[in-house]
Short mmCIF file of C-alpha atoms and ligand atoms in Angstrom, two decimals:
data_model
loop_
_atom_site.label_atom_id
_atom_site.label_comp_id
_atom_site.label_asym_id
_atom_site.label_seq_id
_atom_site.Cartn_x
_atom_site.Cartn_y
_atom_site.Cartn_z
CA MET A 1 0.00 0.00 0.00
CA GLY A 2 2.81 2.41 1.01
CA ARG A 3 4.69 1.60 -2.21
CA ILE A 4 1.59 2.28 -4.35
CA MET A 5 1.17 5.65 -2.59
CA GLU A 6 4.83 6.49 -3.25
CA LEU A 7 4.46 5.68 -6.96
CA ALA A 8 1.28 7.74 -7.24
CA LEU A 9 2.87 10.70 -5.44
CA ASP A 10 5.92 10.47 -7.75
CA GLN A 11 3.54 10.78 -10.70
CA GLY A 12 2.20 14.08 -9.35
CA CYS A 13 -0.76 12.89 -7.27
CA ARG A 14 -1.40 14.33 -3.82
CA PRO A 15 -3.14 12.80 -0.79
CA ALA A 16 -6.80 13.84 -0.42
CA LEU A 17 -7.56 16.40 2.27
CA ALA A 18 -9.85 15.60 5.21
CA GLY A 19 -13.39 15.21 3.86
CA GLU A 20 -12.32 16.20 0.34
CA PHE A 21 -14.43 13.63 -1.53
CA THR A 22 -17.57 14.53 0.39
CA GLN A 23 -16.77 18.24 0.05
CA ARG A 24 -16.54 17.79 -3.72
CA ALA A 25 -19.92 16.02 -3.74
CA TYR A 26 -21.32 18.94 -1.71
CA LEU A 27 -19.80 21.61 -3.97
CA GLY A 28 -21.03 19.68 -7.03
CA GLY A 29 -24.57 19.80 -5.61
CA ARG A 30 -24.88 16.04 -5.14
CA LEU A 31 -25.14 16.23 -1.33
CA ASP A 32 -26.56 18.94 0.92
CA LEU A 33 -24.57 20.09 3.96
CA ALA A 34 -26.63 18.12 6.48
CA ALA A 35 -26.05 14.95 4.43
CA ALA A 36 -22.30 15.68 4.20
CA GLU A 37 -22.23 16.08 7.97
CA ALA A 38 -24.10 12.79 8.28
CA VAL A 39 -21.37 11.05 6.23
CA ALA A 40 -18.81 12.25 8.81
CA GLN A 41 -21.06 11.00 11.63
CA LEU A 42 -21.45 7.64 9.92
CA VAL A 43 -17.68 7.26 9.47
CA ALA A 44 -17.10 8.13 13.14
CA ALA A 45 -20.04 6.11 14.51
CA ASN A 46 -19.03 3.98 17.50
CA SER A 47 -22.33 2.27 18.13
CA GLN A 48 -25.25 0.85 16.18
CA VAL A 49 -27.50 3.66 17.39
CA GLU A 50 -24.99 6.34 16.30
CA ALA A 51 -24.79 4.73 12.85
CA ARG A 52 -28.59 4.53 12.68
CA LEU A 53 -28.94 8.23 13.54
CA ALA A 54 -26.33 9.14 10.91
CA LEU A 55 -28.24 7.13 8.29
CA SER A 56 -31.49 8.94 9.13
CA ALA A 57 -29.67 12.27 8.78
CA LEU A 58 -28.13 11.10 5.49
CA ALA A 59 -31.62 10.31 4.19
CA GLY A 60 -32.51 13.99 4.69
CA GLY A 61 -34.31 13.55 8.01
CA ILE A 62 -33.05 16.80 9.55
CA ALA A 63 -34.03 19.02 6.61
CA GLN A 64 -37.45 17.32 6.61
CA ARG A 65 -37.96 17.98 10.34
CA LEU A 66 -36.89 21.61 9.92
CA ARG A 67 -38.93 22.31 6.75
CA PRO A 68 -42.23 23.30 8.47
CA ILE A 69 -40.26 25.53 10.87
CA ARG A 70 -38.49 27.21 7.97
CA GLU A 71 -41.82 27.71 6.14
CA SER A 72 -43.45 29.28 9.19
CA VAL A 73 -40.55 31.68 9.85
CA THR A 74 -40.31 32.59 6.14
CA LEU A 75 -44.04 33.31 6.02
CA ALA A 76 -43.79 35.53 9.09
CA GLY A 77 -40.78 37.26 7.49
CA ALA A 78 -42.76 38.01 4.31
CA ALA A 79 -45.65 39.49 6.32
CA VAL A 80 -43.29 41.62 8.38
CA GLU A 81 -41.54 42.93 5.24
CA ALA A 82 -44.94 43.85 3.78
CA ALA A 83 -45.76 45.69 7.01
CA VAL A 84 -42.49 47.63 6.70
CA ASP A 85 -43.39 48.63 3.12
CA PHE A 86 -47.03 49.50 3.94
CA PRO A 87 -46.95 50.88 7.50
CA ASP A 88 -50.59 52.04 7.40
CA GLU A 89 -51.81 48.52 6.81
CA ALA A 90 -49.38 46.92 9.27
CA PRO A 91 -52.00 45.99 11.93
CA GLU A 92 -54.10 44.10 9.31
CA ILE A 93 -51.10 42.39 7.71
CA ILE A 94 -49.79 41.30 11.10
CA GLY A 95 -52.82 39.91 12.87
CA PRO A 96 -52.72 37.86 16.08
CA GLN A 97 -52.74 34.63 14.03
CA LEU A 98 -49.19 35.35 12.79
CA SER A 99 -47.81 35.27 16.33
CA GLN A 100 -49.94 32.19 17.11
CA SER A 101 -48.70 30.26 14.11
CA LEU A 102 -45.07 31.18 14.93
CA THR A 103 -45.61 29.60 18.36
CA GLN A 104 -47.33 26.53 17.01
CA ASP A 105 -45.18 25.86 13.93
CA ALA A 106 -41.76 27.16 15.00
CA ILE A 107 -41.32 27.75 18.73
CA THR A 108 -42.98 24.53 19.95
CA PRO A 109 -41.26 22.16 17.46
CA LEU A 110 -37.88 23.87 18.06
CA LYS A 111 -38.30 23.40 21.82
CA GLU A 112 -39.24 19.74 21.25
CA LEU A 113 -36.17 19.10 19.09
CA LEU A 114 -33.85 20.74 21.62
CA ALA A 115 -35.45 18.96 24.60
CA ASP A 116 -35.05 15.63 22.79
CA ARG A 117 -31.39 16.38 22.17
CA ALA A 118 -30.85 17.30 25.83
CA ARG A 119 -32.59 14.08 26.96
CA ARG A 120 -31.09 11.61 24.50
CA GLY A 121 -27.91 13.36 23.29
CA ALA A 122 -25.75 10.58 24.80
CA PHE A 123 -27.02 8.17 22.12
CA MET A 124 -25.49 10.48 19.51
CA ASP A 125 -22.41 11.92 21.28
CA GLY A 126 -21.56 9.12 23.70
CA GLY A 127 -20.45 9.75 27.27
CA THR A 128 -17.31 9.98 29.37
CA VAL A 129 -17.20 7.46 32.21
CA VAL A 130 -14.46 7.69 34.83
CA ILE A 131 -13.43 4.91 37.22
CA CYS A 132 -12.16 6.33 40.51
CA GLY A 133 -11.34 5.13 44.01
CA ARG A 134 -8.52 4.65 46.48
CA PRO A 135 -5.34 2.78 45.47
CA ASN A 136 -5.81 -1.01 45.09
CA ALA A 137 -9.63 -0.84 45.17
CA GLY A 138 -9.74 -2.72 41.83
CA LYS A 139 -10.11 0.15 39.33
CA SER A 140 -7.71 -1.12 36.66
CA SER A 141 -9.19 -4.63 36.88
CA LEU A 142 -12.66 -3.18 36.20
CA PHE A 143 -11.27 -1.02 33.38
CA ASN A 144 -9.72 -4.08 31.73
CA ARG A 145 -12.86 -6.18 32.24
CA LEU A 146 -15.11 -3.52 30.66
CA LEU A 147 -12.71 -3.20 27.71
CA GLY A 148 -12.32 -6.94 27.38
CA SER A 149 -8.53 -6.55 27.23
CA GLN A 150 -5.54 -6.17 29.53
CA ARG A 151 -5.07 -2.47 28.79
CA ALA A 152 -4.08 -1.31 32.30
CA ILE A 153 -1.44 -2.92 34.51
CA VAL A 154 -2.97 -4.77 37.45
CA THR A 155 -0.83 -5.64 40.49
CA ALA A 156 -1.36 -6.15 44.19
CA GLN A 157 1.00 -3.21 44.66
CA ALA A 158 -0.75 0.16 45.12
CA GLY A 159 -0.15 3.12 42.82
CA THR A 160 0.50 1.49 39.44
CA THR A 161 -1.80 3.80 37.44
CA ARG A 162 -0.29 7.29 37.30
CA ASP A 163 -1.56 8.96 34.11
CA SER A 164 -5.27 8.59 33.43
CA LEU A 165 -5.82 5.95 30.71
CA ALA A 166 -8.67 6.43 28.26
CA GLU A 167 -10.20 3.95 25.79
CA GLY A 168 -13.38 3.75 23.76
CA ALA A 169 -15.94 1.11 24.83
CA LEU A 170 -19.57 0.37 24.05
CA LEU A 171 -21.33 0.22 27.42
CA GLY A 172 -25.06 -0.32 27.77
CA GLY A 173 -25.60 0.63 24.10
CA VAL A 174 -23.79 3.97 24.48
CA ALA A 175 -20.36 4.67 22.96
CA CYS A 176 -18.25 5.70 25.93
CA ARG A 177 -14.83 7.09 26.63
CA LEU A 178 -13.79 5.01 29.62
CA ILE A 179 -11.08 6.48 31.87
CA ASP A 180 -9.00 4.68 34.50
CA THR A 181 -7.48 7.07 37.04
CA ALA A 182 -4.77 7.04 39.69
CA GLY A 183 -5.85 6.06 43.21
CA LEU A 184 -7.05 8.92 45.42
CA GLY A 185 -5.85 9.28 49.00
CA GLN A 186 -2.67 10.17 50.85
CA ALA A 187 -0.12 11.56 48.37
CA SER A 188 3.38 10.76 49.57
CA ASN A 189 5.34 12.51 46.81
CA GLU A 190 5.09 15.01 43.94
CA LEU A 191 4.31 12.30 41.37
CA ASP A 192 1.35 11.10 43.49
CA ARG A 193 0.08 14.65 43.83
CA LEU A 194 0.24 15.22 40.06
CA ALA A 195 -1.43 11.86 39.34
CA GLN A 196 -4.24 12.61 41.79
CA GLY A 197 -4.66 16.11 40.34
CA SER A 198 -5.17 14.57 36.91
CA ALA A 199 -7.63 12.03 38.39
CA ARG A 200 -9.69 14.82 39.97
CA GLN A 201 -9.69 16.69 36.68
CA ALA A 202 -10.93 13.60 34.85
CA ILE A 203 -13.72 13.14 37.42
CA GLY A 204 -14.72 16.80 37.11
CA SER A 205 -15.20 16.58 33.35
CA ALA A 206 -16.87 13.15 33.18
CA HIS A 207 -20.58 12.50 32.61
CA LEU A 208 -20.58 9.57 35.03
CA ALA A 209 -18.28 8.28 37.81
CA LEU A 210 -17.90 4.64 38.81
CA VAL A 211 -16.73 4.80 42.43
CA MET A 212 -14.71 1.61 42.93
CA LEU A 213 -14.72 0.03 46.39
CA ASP A 214 -13.14 -3.21 47.57
CA GLY A 215 -16.19 -5.14 48.76
CA SER A 216 -14.06 -7.66 50.68
CA VAL A 217 -12.71 -5.27 53.32
CA ALA A 218 -14.21 -2.60 55.57
CA LEU A 219 -14.43 0.85 54.01
CA GLN A 220 -11.51 3.18 54.68
CA ALA A 221 -11.52 6.96 55.18
CA GLU A 222 -10.16 7.33 51.62
CA ASP A 223 -13.18 5.44 50.20
CA LEU A 224 -15.58 7.78 51.99
CA GLU A 225 -13.65 10.78 50.64
CA VAL A 226 -14.12 9.53 47.06
CA ILE A 227 -17.84 8.86 47.62
CA LYS A 228 -18.16 12.43 48.90
CA LEU A 229 -16.16 13.80 45.95
CA CYS A 230 -18.63 12.24 43.48
CA ALA A 231 -21.80 12.91 45.49
CA ASP A 232 -22.89 15.84 43.32
CA MET A 233 -22.50 14.13 39.95
CA PRO A 234 -24.14 11.08 38.35
CA CYS A 235 -22.33 8.11 39.87
CA ILE A 236 -22.58 4.38 40.49
CA ILE A 237 -20.99 2.92 43.64
CA VAL A 238 -19.29 -0.35 42.69
CA GLN A 239 -18.58 -2.90 45.44
CA GLY A 240 -15.94 -5.03 43.74
CA LYS A 241 -14.32 -8.41 44.48
CA SER A 242 -17.70 -10.13 45.01
CA ASP A 243 -15.92 -13.46 44.44
CA LEU A 244 -14.36 -12.98 47.90
CA GLU A 245 -16.26 -13.01 51.17
CA ALA A 246 -18.18 -9.74 51.56
CA ALA A 247 -17.17 -7.36 54.34
CA SER A 248 -19.80 -5.37 56.20
CA GLN A 249 -19.98 -1.84 54.77
CA PRO A 250 -22.81 -0.17 56.73
CA GLU A 251 -21.80 3.29 55.41
CA LEU A 252 -23.40 2.40 52.05
CA GLY A 253 -26.79 1.76 53.66
CA GLY A 254 -28.51 4.98 52.64
CA LEU A 255 -26.95 5.27 49.18
CA SER A 256 -28.68 4.42 45.92
CA SER A 257 -26.99 2.97 42.82
CA VAL A 258 -24.79 0.44 44.64
CA LEU A 259 -23.76 -2.58 42.56
CA ARG A 260 -21.81 -5.69 43.58
CA LEU A 261 -19.53 -7.29 41.01
CA SER A 262 -16.33 -9.16 40.41
CA SER A 263 -13.89 -8.06 37.73
CA LEU A 264 -12.17 -11.42 38.23
CA SER A 265 -15.17 -13.69 37.52
CA GLY A 266 -17.28 -11.23 35.48
CA GLN A 267 -20.24 -11.57 37.84
CA GLY A 268 -22.35 -8.36 37.84
CA ILE A 269 -20.56 -6.81 34.84
CA ASP A 270 -23.65 -7.01 32.55
CA GLN A 271 -25.74 -5.29 35.21
CA LEU A 272 -23.11 -2.56 35.51
CA CYS A 273 -23.17 -1.97 31.72
CA GLN A 274 -26.96 -1.70 31.80
CA ALA A 275 -26.77 0.74 34.71
CA ILE A 276 -24.19 2.85 32.84
CA GLY A 277 -26.47 3.06 29.76
CA GLN A 278 -29.41 3.93 32.00
CA LYS A 279 -27.51 6.69 33.85
CA LEU A 280 -26.11 8.27 30.67
CA THR A 281 -29.44 8.37 28.85
CA GLY A 282 -31.71 8.91 31.85
CA GLY A 283 -33.50 5.71 30.80
CA ALA A 284 -34.85 7.43 27.65
CA PRO A 285 -35.71 5.05 24.80
CA GLU A 286 -33.03 4.62 22.17
CA PRO A 287 -33.71 6.26 18.78
CA GLN A 288 -35.50 3.95 16.37
CA PRO A 289 -34.68 3.49 12.66
CA GLY A 290 -35.76 6.61 10.75
CA GLU A 291 -35.82 8.81 13.86
CA VAL A 292 -33.67 11.93 13.61
CA MET A 293 -31.74 13.78 16.28
CA VAL A 294 -29.88 17.03 15.80
CA SER A 295 -26.10 17.09 16.20
CA LEU A 296 -24.32 19.26 18.76
CA ARG A 297 -23.54 21.85 16.07
CA GLN A 298 -27.10 21.87 14.76
CA GLY A 299 -28.42 22.07 18.33
CA LEU A 300 -26.43 25.26 19.02
CA ALA A 301 -27.74 26.84 15.81
CA LEU A 302 -31.34 25.82 16.63
CA GLN A 303 -31.02 27.31 20.12
CA ARG A 304 -30.01 30.60 18.49
CA CYS A 305 -32.93 30.27 16.06
CA LEU A 306 -35.37 29.61 18.93
CA GLU A 307 -34.21 32.69 20.84
CA ALA A 308 -34.60 34.87 17.72
CA VAL A 309 -38.10 33.49 16.97
CA ILE A 310 -39.18 34.09 20.58
CA GLN A 311 -37.86 37.64 20.27
CA ALA A 312 -39.78 38.08 16.98
CA LYS A 313 -42.98 36.80 18.59
CA LEU A 314 -42.58 39.24 21.50
CA GLY A 315 -42.14 42.00 18.91
CA LEU A 316 -45.32 40.92 17.07
CA ASP A 317 -47.29 40.83 20.34
CA ALA A 318 -46.04 44.27 21.47
CA SER A 319 -48.59 47.06 21.61
CA ASP A 320 -46.24 49.43 19.75
CA LEU A 321 -45.49 47.10 16.83
CA GLN A 322 -42.17 47.95 15.12
CA PRO A 323 -41.94 45.74 12.02
CA GLU A 324 -38.35 46.86 11.25
CA LEU A 325 -37.13 45.41 14.54
CA VAL A 326 -39.14 42.19 14.11
CA SER A 327 -37.69 41.78 10.65
CA LEU A 328 -34.16 41.79 12.16
CA ASP A 329 -35.14 38.96 14.53
CA ILE A 330 -36.66 36.97 11.66
CA ALA A 331 -33.49 37.45 9.60
CA GLU A 332 -31.43 36.20 12.55
CA ALA A 333 -33.74 33.18 12.95
CA LEU A 334 -33.46 32.28 9.25
CA GLU A 335 -29.68 32.60 9.33
CA ALA A 336 -29.46 30.28 12.33
CA LEU A 337 -31.84 27.85 10.63
CA GLY A 338 -29.64 27.91 7.54
CA GLU A 339 -26.70 27.01 9.75
CA ALA A 340 -28.61 24.04 11.14
CA ASP A 341 -29.99 22.56 7.92
CA GLY A 342 -27.11 23.67 5.71
CA GLN A 343 -29.17 25.88 3.40
CA ASP A 344 -27.31 29.18 2.86
CA ALA A 345 -24.66 28.18 5.42
CA SER A 346 -21.71 30.57 5.70
CA ASP A 347 -18.17 29.53 4.66
CA GLY A 348 -17.21 29.26 8.34
CA VAL A 349 -19.97 26.72 8.99
CA ILE A 350 -19.06 24.73 5.86
CA ASP A 351 -15.38 24.63 6.90
CA ALA A 352 -16.35 23.54 10.43
CA VAL A 353 -18.37 20.62 9.04
CA PHE A 354 -15.56 19.35 6.79
CA GLU A 355 -12.87 19.83 9.45
CA ASN A 356 -14.43 16.93 11.35
CA PHE A 357 -13.69 14.43 8.59
CA CYS A 358 -10.78 12.01 8.54
CA VAL A 359 -8.38 12.20 5.61
CA GLY A 360 -10.14 11.60 2.28
CA LYS A 361 -13.72 10.23 2.68
P1 GDP B 401 -6.38 -0.36 41.36
O1 GDP B 401 -5.11 0.01 42.06
O2 GDP B 401 -7.57 0.25 42.03
O3 GDP B 401 -6.35 -0.11 39.90
O4 GDP B 401 -6.57 -1.95 41.60
P2 GDP B 401 -6.16 -3.18 40.66
O5 GDP B 401 -7.14 -3.39 39.59
O6 GDP B 401 -4.71 -3.03 40.28
O7 GDP B 401 -6.35 -4.37 41.68
C1 GDP B 401 -5.72 -4.40 42.95
C2 GDP B 401 -5.66 -5.84 43.41
O8 GDP B 401 -6.99 -6.36 43.58
C3 GDP B 401 -4.98 -6.77 42.40
O9 GDP B 401 -4.21 -7.73 43.11
C4 GDP B 401 -6.14 -7.45 41.69
O10 GDP B 401 -5.79 -8.72 41.19
C5 GDP B 401 -7.18 -7.54 42.80
N1 GDP B 401 -8.54 -7.56 42.25
C6 GDP B 401 -9.12 -6.63 41.46
N2 GDP B 401 -10.41 -6.98 41.17
C7 GDP B 401 -10.63 -8.17 41.78
C8 GDP B 401 -11.76 -9.05 41.85
O11 GDP B 401 -12.85 -8.83 41.29
N3 GDP B 401 -11.62 -10.19 42.62
C9 GDP B 401 -10.46 -10.46 43.27
N4 GDP B 401 -10.42 -11.58 44.00
N5 GDP B 401 -9.37 -9.67 43.20
C10 GDP B 401 -9.44 -8.53 42.48
#
C-alpha cells in the first residue's frame, strides 16, 4: 500500500484532504450540507445507534424535520416585510394569528427538538465514564474487564496507574470514553500529587463516575472521601471483588446505585453496563430506525434560532409594533436555521463541518 502511494505521489498525485471527496460532492450539488455532515457522523459512529442516527440524517431527516419551521418563519418574514413597506396597513397584515402560528409551527417544534437532544444526546455523542477510588480498590481490573482486554497494569502493589488511561468502549448501548485514574488518597510525593490532580480533573469533566470500592474489606476513610467527591455528579458505587467473602460496609446503607460485582469472575458486569447506559441516557428510549436527532452543532444553531423566533414573537405581540425590529429577529432566525440545515450556510460553517472528517472520505 505504502509503495503504491509512493508511486502515485511520484507521478504528481497528492493525498486527499480531510473530507475532500464529500466536500466535492457537496460543492457539485450532489449532497446537501446536512447529508455531508451525516457522512462524517457515519464514518465516526461507534455504536449501532450512532450509525442509525447518521443514516437517518443522510436520508434527509433533519431538513425534513426543519422544513415546516423554515416555512413558518419565512411566512412571518414576508408578512413583516410587507408591514415595513405598507406601515398604514401593518395591523391588518400582522394579525394575532401570525404570532400564534409562529408559536405553534416554529417555537414549539424547536423546543421539542432541543429537549429531545438534551434528553437523549448521549445516544449520539456518547459519554465519558471515569473509574475512581482509592489505590488497590480494583479500578484497573474493572477497566480491563469492561474493555475486554488487559489495557491497564494490574498488580497487588498500590499506585501502578499514574496517568489517566482512556479507551473507547460500548457500554449499555452507548459509545463511551472510559477512563481509569490514579488512586485517590494520601499523596506521599510530587508524582502522586500530580497523578491525583489529573484524576480529579478527569472526574470533574466526566458525565458519570464509577466509584470503585473493595467489597471484601471494611471501608476506609479514603473510600468515603471519594464517595463524597462524586456525590454531586451522576455516579454508580461499585462494590468489587464479590468473588471474595463480603465485608460489612454499613456506610453504604442509605446510598442508591450500589452494585456488587467481580472483575475477576465477570459476575455483575452485565448489570453494571446496563446501569451505565441507564444513567447516561436517563433511561430514555433509544432512537429507532428513521428517527432523527440534531447534532451538537445543529443544536447550538437551533437554540439561536429559537431565541430569535421568541424575540420576533414578543415583537409581534407588542402594543407598539415595530416591524423593522421584528424583521431583524426573523433574519437572525433564518440565518441560524440555515446554519442548522445547511441551506445558505456561511463559509465558516461549511469549513467547520468538513474539518471533522478524517483524511479523504
Ligand atoms: P487499582 O489500584 O484500584 O487499579 O486496583 P487493581 O485493579 O490493580 O487491583 C488491585 C488488586 O486487587 C490486584 O491484586 C487485583 O488482582 C485484585 N482484584 C481486582 N479486582 C478483583 C476481583 O474482582 N476479585 C479479586 N479476587 N481480586 C481482584
